[in-house]
């Protein structure tokens, strides 16, 4: 018999979500590199301006079908719209937290200064 891990792979690797937007961007980069770069820059700009990663993903996901329709046509835009709907469904808790202003903001480094006392330095 095979032994199966008792924890899920997401627990095992300390995965906390966020791959849906990355996979969508990677797919767009493969399908149309300039559009992928454009939406990657849109995402990065929104995150830089607001520090909300989920807001950047949602904005790019909502605008992607329009850009894809203008660049690639109807069928690709329809598939993109389907992907955007999946992202919206997966991000529904993030949307609620954004509305309530309880969504955590992105930060490069956690502030650990409160853990140190001045006499430690």
GROMACS .gro file of C-alpha atoms in nm:
model
  121
    1UNK     CA    1   0.000   0.000   0.000
    2UNK     CA    2   0.104   0.353  -0.063
    3UNK     CA    3   0.123   0.589   0.228
    4UNK     CA    4  -0.047   0.917   0.163
    5UNK     CA    5   0.055   1.233   0.344
    6UNK     CA    6  -0.177   1.331   0.624
    7UNK     CA    7  -0.150   1.697   0.539
    8UNK     CA    8  -0.251   1.847   0.210
    9UNK     CA    9   0.023   1.966  -0.022
   10UNK     CA   10  -0.079   2.326   0.048
   11UNK     CA   11  -0.019   2.269   0.420
   12UNK     CA   12   0.303   2.086   0.354
   13UNK     CA   13   0.453   2.368   0.151
   14UNK     CA   14   0.294   2.648   0.355
   15UNK     CA   15   0.102   2.761   0.049
   16UNK     CA   16  -0.132   3.049   0.125
   17UNK     CA   17  -0.298   3.112  -0.209
   18UNK     CA   18  -0.239   3.367  -0.479
   19UNK     CA   19  -0.146   3.134  -0.762
   20UNK     CA   20  -0.460   3.196  -0.969
   21UNK     CA   21  -0.348   3.539  -1.078
   22UNK     CA   22   0.007   3.419  -1.145
   23UNK     CA   23  -0.116   3.129  -1.358
   24UNK     CA   24  -0.349   3.360  -1.552
   25UNK     CA   25  -0.065   3.606  -1.616
   26UNK     CA   26   0.170   3.325  -1.723
   27UNK     CA   27  -0.095   3.195  -1.963
   28UNK     CA   28  -0.147   3.542  -2.108
   29UNK     CA   29   0.229   3.585  -2.150
   30UNK     CA   30   0.233   3.259  -2.347
   31UNK     CA   31  -0.063   3.352  -2.565
   32UNK     CA   32   0.027   3.715  -2.631
   33UNK     CA   33   0.347   3.843  -2.472
   34UNK     CA   34   0.281   4.219  -2.516
   35UNK     CA   35  -0.064   4.186  -2.355
   36UNK     CA   36   0.087   3.982  -2.073
   37UNK     CA   37   0.346   4.251  -2.010
   38UNK     CA   38   0.076   4.521  -2.021
   39UNK     CA   39  -0.141   4.344  -1.764
   40UNK     CA   40   0.162   4.257  -1.554
   41UNK     CA   41   0.249   4.628  -1.544
   42UNK     CA   42  -0.114   4.713  -1.463
   43UNK     CA   43  -0.103   4.468  -1.173
   44UNK     CA   44   0.232   4.602  -1.049
   45UNK     CA   45   0.113   4.963  -1.076
   46UNK     CA   46  -0.200   4.899  -0.874
   47UNK     CA   47  -0.006   4.707  -0.609
   48UNK     CA   48   0.255   4.984  -0.593
   49UNK     CA   49  -0.014   5.252  -0.558
   50UNK     CA   50  -0.243   5.073  -0.310
   51UNK     CA   51  -0.030   4.790  -0.161
   52UNK     CA   52  -0.329   4.554  -0.213
   53UNK     CA   53  -0.217   4.251  -0.416
   54UNK     CA   54  -0.572   4.119  -0.446
   55UNK     CA   55  -0.690   4.451  -0.590
   56UNK     CA   56  -0.418   4.432  -0.855
   57UNK     CA   57  -0.518   4.077  -0.948
   58UNK     CA   58  -0.888   4.167  -0.962
   59UNK     CA   59  -0.832   4.477  -1.175
   60UNK     CA   60  -0.613   4.289  -1.422
   61UNK     CA   61  -0.858   3.997  -1.432
   62UNK     CA   62  -1.153   4.226  -1.500
   63UNK     CA   63  -0.977   4.424  -1.774
   64UNK     CA   64  -0.807   4.126  -1.941
   65UNK     CA   65  -1.111   4.011  -2.144
   66UNK     CA   66  -1.144   4.358  -2.298
   67UNK     CA   67  -0.777   4.373  -2.395
   68UNK     CA   68  -0.784   4.019  -2.528
   69UNK     CA   69  -1.100   4.088  -2.727
   70UNK     CA   70  -0.941   4.396  -2.887
   71UNK     CA   71  -0.618   4.212  -2.964
   72UNK     CA   72  -0.714   3.850  -3.032
   73UNK     CA   73  -1.086   3.835  -3.100
   74UNK     CA   74  -1.404   3.682  -2.963
   75UNK     CA   75  -1.323   3.321  -2.874
   76UNK     CA   76  -1.009   3.410  -2.682
   77UNK     CA   77  -1.198   3.688  -2.504
   78UNK     CA   78  -1.474   3.445  -2.410
   79UNK     CA   79  -1.220   3.203  -2.262
   80UNK     CA   80  -1.054   3.495  -2.082
   81UNK     CA   81  -1.391   3.601  -1.943
   82UNK     CA   82  -1.439   3.249  -1.809
   83UNK     CA   83  -1.097   3.264  -1.641
   84UNK     CA   84  -1.182   3.606  -1.498
   85UNK     CA   85  -1.505   3.469  -1.351
   86UNK     CA   86  -1.312   3.186  -1.187
   87UNK     CA   87  -1.070   3.439  -1.036
   88UNK     CA   88  -1.361   3.650  -0.912
   89UNK     CA   89  -1.521   3.347  -0.748
   90UNK     CA   90  -1.192   3.246  -0.586
   91UNK     CA   91  -1.134   3.601  -0.462
   92UNK     CA   92  -1.480   3.657  -0.318
   93UNK     CA   93  -1.347   3.666   0.040
   94UNK     CA   94  -1.079   3.913  -0.066
   95UNK     CA   95  -1.347   4.133  -0.224
   96UNK     CA   96  -1.542   4.138   0.101
   97UNK     CA   97  -1.225   4.226   0.295
   98UNK     CA   98  -1.142   4.502   0.045
   99UNK     CA   99  -1.490   4.651   0.088
  100UNK     CA  100  -1.460   4.630   0.466
  101UNK     CA  101  -1.104   4.767   0.449
  102UNK     CA  102  -0.968   4.468   0.640
  103UNK     CA  103  -0.761   4.320   0.356
  104UNK     CA  104  -0.393   4.302   0.457
  105UNK     CA  105  -0.158   4.526   0.262
  106UNK     CA  106   0.158   4.402   0.095
  107UNK     CA  107   0.481   4.482   0.273
  108UNK     CA  108   0.835   4.384   0.182
  109UNK     CA  109   0.944   4.321   0.538
  110UNK     CA  110   0.755   4.278   0.859
  111UNK     CA  111   0.821   4.539   1.125
  112UNK     CA  112   0.990   4.351   1.408
  113UNK     CA  113   1.101   4.657   1.602
  114UNK     CA  114   0.842   4.599   1.874
  115UNK     CA  115   1.004   4.264   1.955
  116UNK     CA  116   1.334   4.424   2.048
  117UNK     CA  117   1.396   4.637   2.347
  118UNK     CA  118   1.630   4.931   2.321
  119UNK     CA  119   1.870   4.775   2.568
  120UNK     CA  120   1.929   4.486   2.323
  121UNK     CA  121   2.110   4.719   2.088
   0.00000   0.00000   0.00000
